[in-house]
XYZ file of C-alpha atoms in Angstrom:
467
model
C -0.171 0.373 0.257
C 1.344 3.933 -0.412
C 1.340 3.628 3.003
C 3.448 1.046 3.748
C 5.842 2.431 0.664
C 6.079 5.149 2.447
C 7.178 3.836 5.714
C 10.057 1.769 3.563
C 11.533 4.265 1.971
C 11.390 6.477 5.465
C 13.176 3.283 6.936
C 16.160 2.248 4.248
C 16.955 6.229 3.941
C 17.181 5.961 8.317
C 19.486 2.692 7.989
C 21.017 4.641 5.159
C 21.599 7.484 6.694
C 22.502 5.940 10.188
C 25.613 4.102 8.405
C 26.451 7.031 6.038
C 27.363 8.622 9.419
C 29.367 5.859 11.004
C 33.286 6.801 9.539
C 34.495 3.596 10.826
C 31.159 0.981 9.500
C 31.791 2.447 5.570
C 35.814 1.808 5.967
C 35.791 -1.368 7.205
C 32.991 -2.945 5.010
C 34.583 -1.125 1.614
C 38.017 -2.072 1.915
C 37.872 -5.256 3.762
C 36.762 -7.512 0.594
C 39.586 -6.597 -1.658
C 41.453 -6.800 1.284
C 40.907 -10.019 2.097
C 40.274 -10.900 -1.670
C 43.697 -9.386 -2.361
C 45.568 -11.543 0.625
C 43.611 -14.611 -0.620
C 44.915 -14.571 -3.496
C 48.471 -12.856 -3.273
C 49.367 -16.268 -0.756
C 47.174 -19.245 -2.482
C 49.273 -17.762 -6.379
C 51.962 -20.285 -6.349
C 54.327 -21.458 -9.233
C 56.649 -23.308 -9.063
C 60.791 -21.507 -8.550
C 62.237 -24.270 -9.813
C 65.085 -23.261 -12.703
C 63.104 -25.007 -15.210
C 59.974 -23.248 -15.069
C 59.627 -21.192 -17.964
C 57.250 -19.253 -17.912
C 56.315 -18.046 -14.342
C 53.220 -18.149 -13.150
C 50.241 -20.090 -14.573
C 47.067 -20.392 -14.019
C 47.559 -23.925 -15.151
C 50.109 -25.054 -12.924
C 48.462 -23.283 -9.704
C 47.208 -26.722 -7.628
C 45.489 -23.867 -4.621
C 42.879 -22.746 -7.442
C 40.347 -25.127 -5.465
C 41.160 -23.835 -2.387
C 40.876 -20.259 -3.616
C 36.915 -21.203 -5.006
C 36.141 -22.705 -1.996
C 37.651 -19.858 0.584
C 35.435 -16.810 -2.066
C 32.887 -18.638 -0.585
C 33.313 -19.044 3.331
C 34.741 -15.063 2.747
C 31.214 -14.574 1.233
C 29.138 -16.505 4.052
C 30.856 -15.318 6.995
C 30.928 -11.473 5.707
C 27.701 -11.759 4.894
C 27.090 -12.929 8.465
C 28.697 -10.599 9.920
C 27.720 -7.487 8.539
C 24.411 -8.402 9.460
C 23.860 -10.184 12.467
C 23.656 -6.135 14.542
C 21.337 -5.075 11.872
C 17.488 -5.551 13.978
C 18.899 -6.009 18.152
C 20.440 -2.599 18.076
C 17.358 -1.024 16.836
C 15.243 -3.066 19.236
C 15.520 0.046 21.716
C 13.392 1.960 18.690
C 11.398 -0.295 17.265
C 10.129 -1.171 21.060
C 9.736 2.792 21.054
C 7.636 3.180 17.623
C 6.042 -0.400 18.856
C 2.660 2.289 19.201
C 2.638 3.745 15.118
C 1.410 0.399 14.221
C 4.569 0.515 12.392
C 4.775 -1.977 8.749
C 6.879 -5.694 10.272
C 7.881 -5.818 6.086
C 9.067 -2.237 5.508
C 11.556 -2.930 7.773
C 12.284 -5.640 7.058
C 12.994 -5.175 3.682
C 14.517 -1.445 3.639
C 16.759 -3.799 6.206
C 17.726 -6.885 3.324
C 17.746 -3.843 1.095
C 20.421 -1.472 1.975
C 22.245 -5.334 3.083
C 22.169 -6.671 -0.402
C 22.756 -3.429 -2.065
C 26.220 -3.378 0.439
C 27.120 -7.242 -0.369
C 26.649 -6.359 -4.330
C 29.597 -4.355 -3.730
C 31.727 -6.306 -1.757
C 31.239 -9.162 -4.101
C 32.699 -7.487 -6.671
C 35.001 -5.665 -5.245
C 36.588 -9.676 -4.388
C 35.873 -10.378 -7.532
C 37.227 -8.080 -9.428
C 41.122 -8.216 -6.605
C 40.613 -12.254 -6.502
C 40.342 -13.078 -9.996
C 42.995 -10.466 -10.959
C 45.423 -11.058 -9.718
C 44.303 -15.195 -9.773
C 44.533 -14.775 -13.545
C 40.862 -15.808 -13.836
C 39.620 -14.755 -17.421
C 36.314 -14.263 -18.374
C 34.360 -15.757 -15.824
C 34.016 -11.832 -13.123
C 30.296 -11.715 -13.706
C 29.299 -15.630 -13.313
C 31.807 -15.457 -9.812
C 30.153 -12.455 -8.814
C 27.038 -13.706 -9.295
C 27.312 -17.308 -7.225
C 28.557 -14.819 -4.511
C 26.719 -12.686 -4.121
C 24.041 -15.107 -3.559
C 25.929 -16.801 -0.624
C 26.906 -12.767 0.769
C 22.579 -12.688 0.247
C 21.672 -15.778 1.922
C 24.363 -15.625 4.729
C 22.849 -11.757 4.634
C 19.578 -13.449 5.531
C 20.990 -15.806 8.242
C 22.069 -12.997 9.658
C 19.318 -10.938 10.586
C 17.351 -13.910 11.595
C 19.638 -14.407 14.311
C 19.432 -10.411 14.849
C 16.245 -10.955 15.365
C 16.051 -13.590 17.291
C 18.465 -13.733 19.719
C 18.731 -10.722 22.977
C 22.307 -9.748 23.035
C 25.198 -9.719 20.798
C 27.612 -11.388 22.417
C 25.300 -14.286 22.196
C 25.006 -14.004 18.319
C 28.886 -13.734 18.154
C 29.196 -16.981 20.092
C 26.924 -18.959 17.060
C 28.532 -17.307 14.255
C 31.171 -19.914 14.319
C 28.440 -22.469 15.137
C 26.717 -21.506 11.738
C 30.510 -21.044 10.003
C 31.592 -24.184 10.757
C 28.841 -27.074 9.083
C 29.375 -24.719 5.913
C 33.947 -25.450 6.105
C 32.778 -29.759 6.755
C 30.165 -30.116 4.974
C 30.757 -28.404 1.989
C 32.234 -31.292 -0.379
C 35.631 -30.039 -0.150
C 36.834 -30.874 2.811
C 35.026 -34.162 3.672
C 33.657 -35.743 0.472
C 30.403 -36.877 1.392
C 30.779 -40.609 0.145
C 33.431 -40.770 3.093
C 31.728 -38.851 6.014
C 30.759 -41.642 9.036
C 28.287 -44.197 6.882
C 25.717 -44.318 9.382
C 24.850 -40.719 8.483
C 25.961 -41.050 4.350
C 25.027 -43.277 1.090
C 27.742 -43.382 -1.352
C 24.705 -43.120 -3.706
C 23.212 -39.391 -2.369
C 24.495 -36.355 -1.015
C 22.781 -36.433 2.240
C 19.870 -34.436 3.295
C 21.811 -32.115 5.664
C 24.669 -31.492 2.854
C 22.134 -30.503 0.964
C 20.864 -27.237 3.292
C 24.692 -25.972 3.549
C 25.054 -23.070 1.092
C 28.769 -23.531 0.656
C 27.977 -26.769 -0.502
C 26.175 -25.329 -3.513
C 28.233 -22.493 -3.825
C 31.455 -23.968 -4.340
C 30.460 -26.439 -6.701
C 28.468 -23.895 -9.122
C 32.026 -22.318 -9.628
C 34.340 -25.243 -9.854
C 31.743 -27.155 -12.424
C 31.738 -23.969 -14.209
C 35.590 -23.139 -14.373
C 36.361 -25.932 -14.904
C 33.883 -26.653 -18.139
C 34.004 -22.901 -19.780
C 37.366 -21.653 -19.180
C 38.877 -21.219 -22.775
C 40.583 -24.636 -22.782
C 38.024 -26.906 -22.302
C 35.176 -25.622 -23.667
C 36.706 -26.507 -26.849
C 37.237 -30.407 -26.090
C 34.418 -30.518 -23.371
C 31.704 -32.344 -24.524
C 34.044 -34.594 -27.496
C 35.855 -35.406 -23.931
C 31.866 -36.363 -22.476
C 31.181 -38.850 -24.772
C 34.863 -40.396 -24.255
C 34.463 -40.484 -20.420
C 30.730 -42.050 -20.601
C 31.970 -44.879 -23.552
C 35.415 -45.460 -21.165
C 33.593 -46.300 -17.768
C 30.818 -48.094 -18.743
C 32.765 -50.745 -21.434
C 35.529 -50.420 -18.756
C 33.748 -50.598 -15.804
C 30.269 -50.916 -16.132
C 29.590 -53.446 -18.502
C 32.395 -56.129 -17.180
C 31.050 -55.875 -13.740
C 28.426 -57.293 -15.255
C 29.655 -59.001 -16.895
C 31.738 -60.300 -14.202
C 28.445 -61.435 -12.309
C 26.660 -62.879 -15.492
C 29.526 -65.620 -15.563
C 28.520 -66.245 -11.256
C 25.081 -66.607 -12.100
C 25.952 -68.687 -14.783
C 27.926 -71.235 -12.460
C 26.081 -71.157 -9.730
C 22.178 -70.768 -10.991
C 21.167 -74.933 -10.255
C 22.702 -74.718 -6.692
C 20.663 -74.074 -3.735
C 23.276 -73.223 -1.730
C 24.474 -70.170 -3.697
C 20.439 -68.801 -4.010
C 22.078 -65.808 -1.796
C 24.422 -64.470 -3.916
C 23.088 -66.167 -7.380
C 20.024 -63.195 -6.674
C 21.555 -60.245 -4.950
C 23.837 -60.504 -9.051
C 20.193 -60.909 -10.783
C 18.715 -58.151 -8.998
C 22.058 -55.626 -9.509
C 21.891 -57.495 -12.881
C 18.452 -56.114 -13.971
C 18.260 -53.179 -11.811
C 21.171 -51.699 -14.206
C 20.134 -52.904 -17.050
C 16.987 -51.601 -16.479
C 18.734 -47.917 -15.926
C 21.347 -48.866 -19.260
C 18.219 -48.780 -20.866
C 16.236 -45.661 -19.615
C 19.213 -43.441 -19.729
C 19.651 -44.516 -23.726
C 16.829 -42.560 -24.328
C 17.131 -39.810 -22.457
C 20.766 -39.481 -22.984
C 20.327 -39.722 -27.000
C 23.370 -38.202 -27.510
C 25.361 -40.487 -25.548
C 24.324 -43.785 -27.044
C 24.346 -43.506 -31.047
C 25.057 -46.484 -32.352
C 24.079 -48.720 -29.559
C 21.577 -51.054 -29.648
C 18.191 -50.181 -30.039
C 16.017 -51.639 -28.355
C 14.735 -53.170 -24.808
C 17.125 -55.925 -23.594
C 13.407 -59.092 -24.213
C 14.093 -60.798 -20.959
C 15.156 -58.458 -18.126
C 12.026 -59.180 -15.956
C 13.369 -62.455 -15.919
C 16.097 -62.048 -14.320
C 14.998 -63.757 -11.403
C 16.182 -66.571 -8.745
C 13.418 -69.543 -10.846
C 12.748 -67.496 -13.722
C 16.114 -67.863 -15.447
C 17.768 -70.218 -17.869
C 20.298 -70.680 -19.902
C 18.584 -69.330 -23.062
C 17.837 -66.157 -21.067
C 21.735 -66.611 -19.745
C 23.175 -66.715 -23.290
C 20.844 -63.657 -24.620
C 21.650 -61.183 -21.724
C 25.641 -62.325 -22.541
C 25.694 -61.749 -25.969
C 23.682 -58.019 -25.081
C 25.897 -57.452 -22.971
C 28.874 -58.021 -25.336
C 26.894 -56.113 -28.368
C 26.894 -52.726 -25.405
C 31.056 -53.160 -24.732
C 31.417 -53.020 -28.799
C 28.897 -50.408 -28.946
C 30.945 -48.153 -26.261
C 34.061 -49.260 -27.771
C 33.600 -48.243 -30.400
C 31.603 -44.974 -29.554
C 34.701 -43.873 -27.536
C 37.268 -44.356 -30.536
C 34.738 -41.938 -32.388
C 34.971 -39.184 -29.794
C 38.916 -39.952 -29.301
C 39.018 -39.361 -33.068
C 37.136 -36.158 -32.701
C 38.955 -34.464 -29.824
C 42.059 -34.766 -31.984
C 40.383 -33.620 -35.425
C 39.653 -30.131 -32.432
C 42.619 -30.107 -31.580
C 44.093 -30.487 -34.525
C 42.565 -26.641 -35.584
C 44.812 -24.834 -33.188
C 48.947 -24.497 -33.847
C 50.357 -26.843 -31.041
C 51.782 -23.836 -29.438
C 48.770 -21.630 -29.511
C 47.275 -24.854 -28.118
C 49.947 -24.889 -25.103
C 49.612 -21.223 -24.144
C 45.761 -21.231 -23.778
C 45.794 -24.380 -21.598
C 48.734 -22.462 -19.630
C 46.365 -19.439 -19.355
C 42.659 -20.672 -18.826
C 42.459 -25.107 -17.813
C 43.997 -26.492 -13.987
C 44.785 -29.157 -13.616
C 44.646 -29.138 -10.063
C 40.776 -28.479 -10.515
C 41.140 -30.900 -13.305
C 41.871 -33.501 -10.906
C 38.982 -32.668 -8.061
C 36.502 -32.794 -10.405
C 37.412 -35.444 -12.748
C 37.958 -37.672 -8.853
C 41.324 -38.566 -10.705
C 43.296 -40.028 -7.171
C 40.221 -41.351 -5.947
C 41.175 -45.246 -7.176
C 38.059 -46.826 -7.169
C 36.136 -45.990 -9.367
C 32.651 -48.016 -8.681
C 31.453 -48.495 -6.158
C 28.763 -51.550 -5.638
C 25.511 -50.133 -3.072
C 22.378 -52.048 -2.182
C 22.044 -53.759 -5.800
C 23.253 -50.427 -7.466
C 26.821 -50.029 -9.324
C 27.960 -46.577 -8.447
C 29.935 -44.314 -10.626
C 32.839 -42.373 -8.945
C 34.951 -41.499 -11.744
C 34.766 -38.010 -13.256
C 31.552 -37.074 -11.866
C 31.802 -33.939 -13.714
C 31.160 -36.265 -17.128
C 28.253 -37.790 -15.761
C 24.887 -36.682 -15.993
C 21.899 -36.867 -13.605
C 18.804 -38.861 -14.055
C 17.038 -36.807 -11.404
C 14.392 -34.737 -13.480
C 14.635 -31.499 -10.488
C 17.807 -30.536 -9.147
C 18.837 -33.655 -7.145
C 22.419 -35.165 -8.402
C 25.963 -36.225 -7.590
C 28.338 -33.627 -6.502
C 30.209 -31.880 -9.147
C 27.181 -33.003 -11.653
C 28.297 -30.533 -15.242
C 23.924 -29.713 -15.325
C 21.447 -30.620 -13.623
C 17.027 -31.303 -14.463
C 14.726 -29.187 -13.466
C 11.287 -30.264 -15.369
C 12.762 -32.148 -17.471
C 15.136 -29.350 -18.752
C 18.143 -29.713 -18.342
C 20.077 -26.441 -17.020
C 23.852 -25.965 -16.418
C 24.473 -26.325 -12.927
C 25.954 -22.873 -11.940
C 23.086 -21.809 -12.988
C 20.857 -24.336 -11.347
C 22.413 -23.701 -7.938
C 22.460 -20.050 -7.856
C 18.841 -20.690 -7.964
C 19.291 -23.308 -5.476
C 20.672 -20.275 -2.856
C 17.891 -17.744 -3.886
C 15.132 -19.978 -2.700
C 17.308 -21.385 0.382
C 16.923 -17.853 0.866
C 13.764 -16.914 0.804
C 13.245 -19.834 3.200
C 14.765 -17.675 5.524
C 13.076 -14.470 5.203
C 10.185 -15.899 6.060
C 11.166 -17.577 9.065
C 12.437 -13.846 9.849
C 9.395 -12.450 8.507
C 6.956 -14.422 10.657
C 9.906 -14.681 13.714
C 9.856 -18.202 14.087
C 13.193 -18.695 15.690
C 12.547 -16.513 18.347
C 9.317 -17.327 18.699
C 10.635 -20.716 19.406
C 13.009 -19.553 21.642
C 10.751 -17.145 23.630
C 8.565 -20.323 23.931
C 11.613 -22.205 25.177
C 13.031 -19.498 27.583
C 9.077 -19.631 29.252
C 9.059 -23.564 29.437
C 12.296 -23.249 31.276
C 11.180 -20.435 34.002
C 7.839 -22.225 34.342
C 10.043 -25.960 35.283
């Protein structure tokens, strides 16, 4: 309404004038981000000092690139929290005096959020300009800014939420480490999600508590974008993706299934091996069913692969199999393996053809300036020797997650997925993750608007007093 809009303008004017009158506040908030960016980027700008290094610093050999991306996200979250954590609590006396005027709570909150977001946008911009320039990350300023600003904004609203809910500044600043440390531990880079305690995690998916961590979405967004969209890798990404998928299918997945089939063939008539055979048949049925569905979704991976479904799929069960079913299944797996081998060869030739379009020296220079080897190792799990994991009747791919598309139809995906599906449409991980961060920010704002956390804490306090 016009009245509430006028109140919003009064609130925002008062907040801006108050901040402009505080010189120390302005200096610290506008210089902190570029200073931290300079400090971080300068410290992690590694290059070999060996006499054999003819090129000096190159982004390709900076092994600290994943650290830079990760720490940029943590800085965004930490600064976003600290800059907003006192915003409401320090206005408590003013709000109490003005309570009888029946002023708009939404207008007050919008003014706070608006000012905080404007400040965070500037802080994110100065951080990216300084940090990326020192690190010599070329052509990605806007994308880094979008992700880091989104993280800053989410932390802003989280800071406003705790500022409104707790009664003292000391309590709020004691609480901040409890909010930041989980962002570090559960970001997916310090400890892989599949390496967490098996009682609270699985190798097949990111646990639910990992999905509510802003740092996990922000880091994944920047890491995948930096790898896929740099000026070197984007020339070869699609060909390398087909190579990776076909190599995994032929060398790991199908060979594993063929080994399971051999065990079934040798033991399916032995009643003492019934449990073993039944488990292998379940796995064969699950994986061959998934393989056919993936061909329907990802047709570009499967040109040349038999387009028909295995006709005995539903008979891969104990008591229903016979020599005919097993022989057909073996022939089907062999045909798939040969097809994927042919696809790999074709993709290999395509990748080489792309490379031949460039002068060798030009290609090497492009790689030195844009591609990062350490980040490539992270997003391809190069240093993880376990390429495939068997878990609850499924074979789970662990190698090259950056080349593996998810099958879930809404956002859900493995870590380092190159793109994600929203209602049947694929969008790049960077933009999908930014959407998720903003959805979480909106949820936090709703909790703030209805003062859910404050009401809960007040309830707990009243119950404790009665006891």
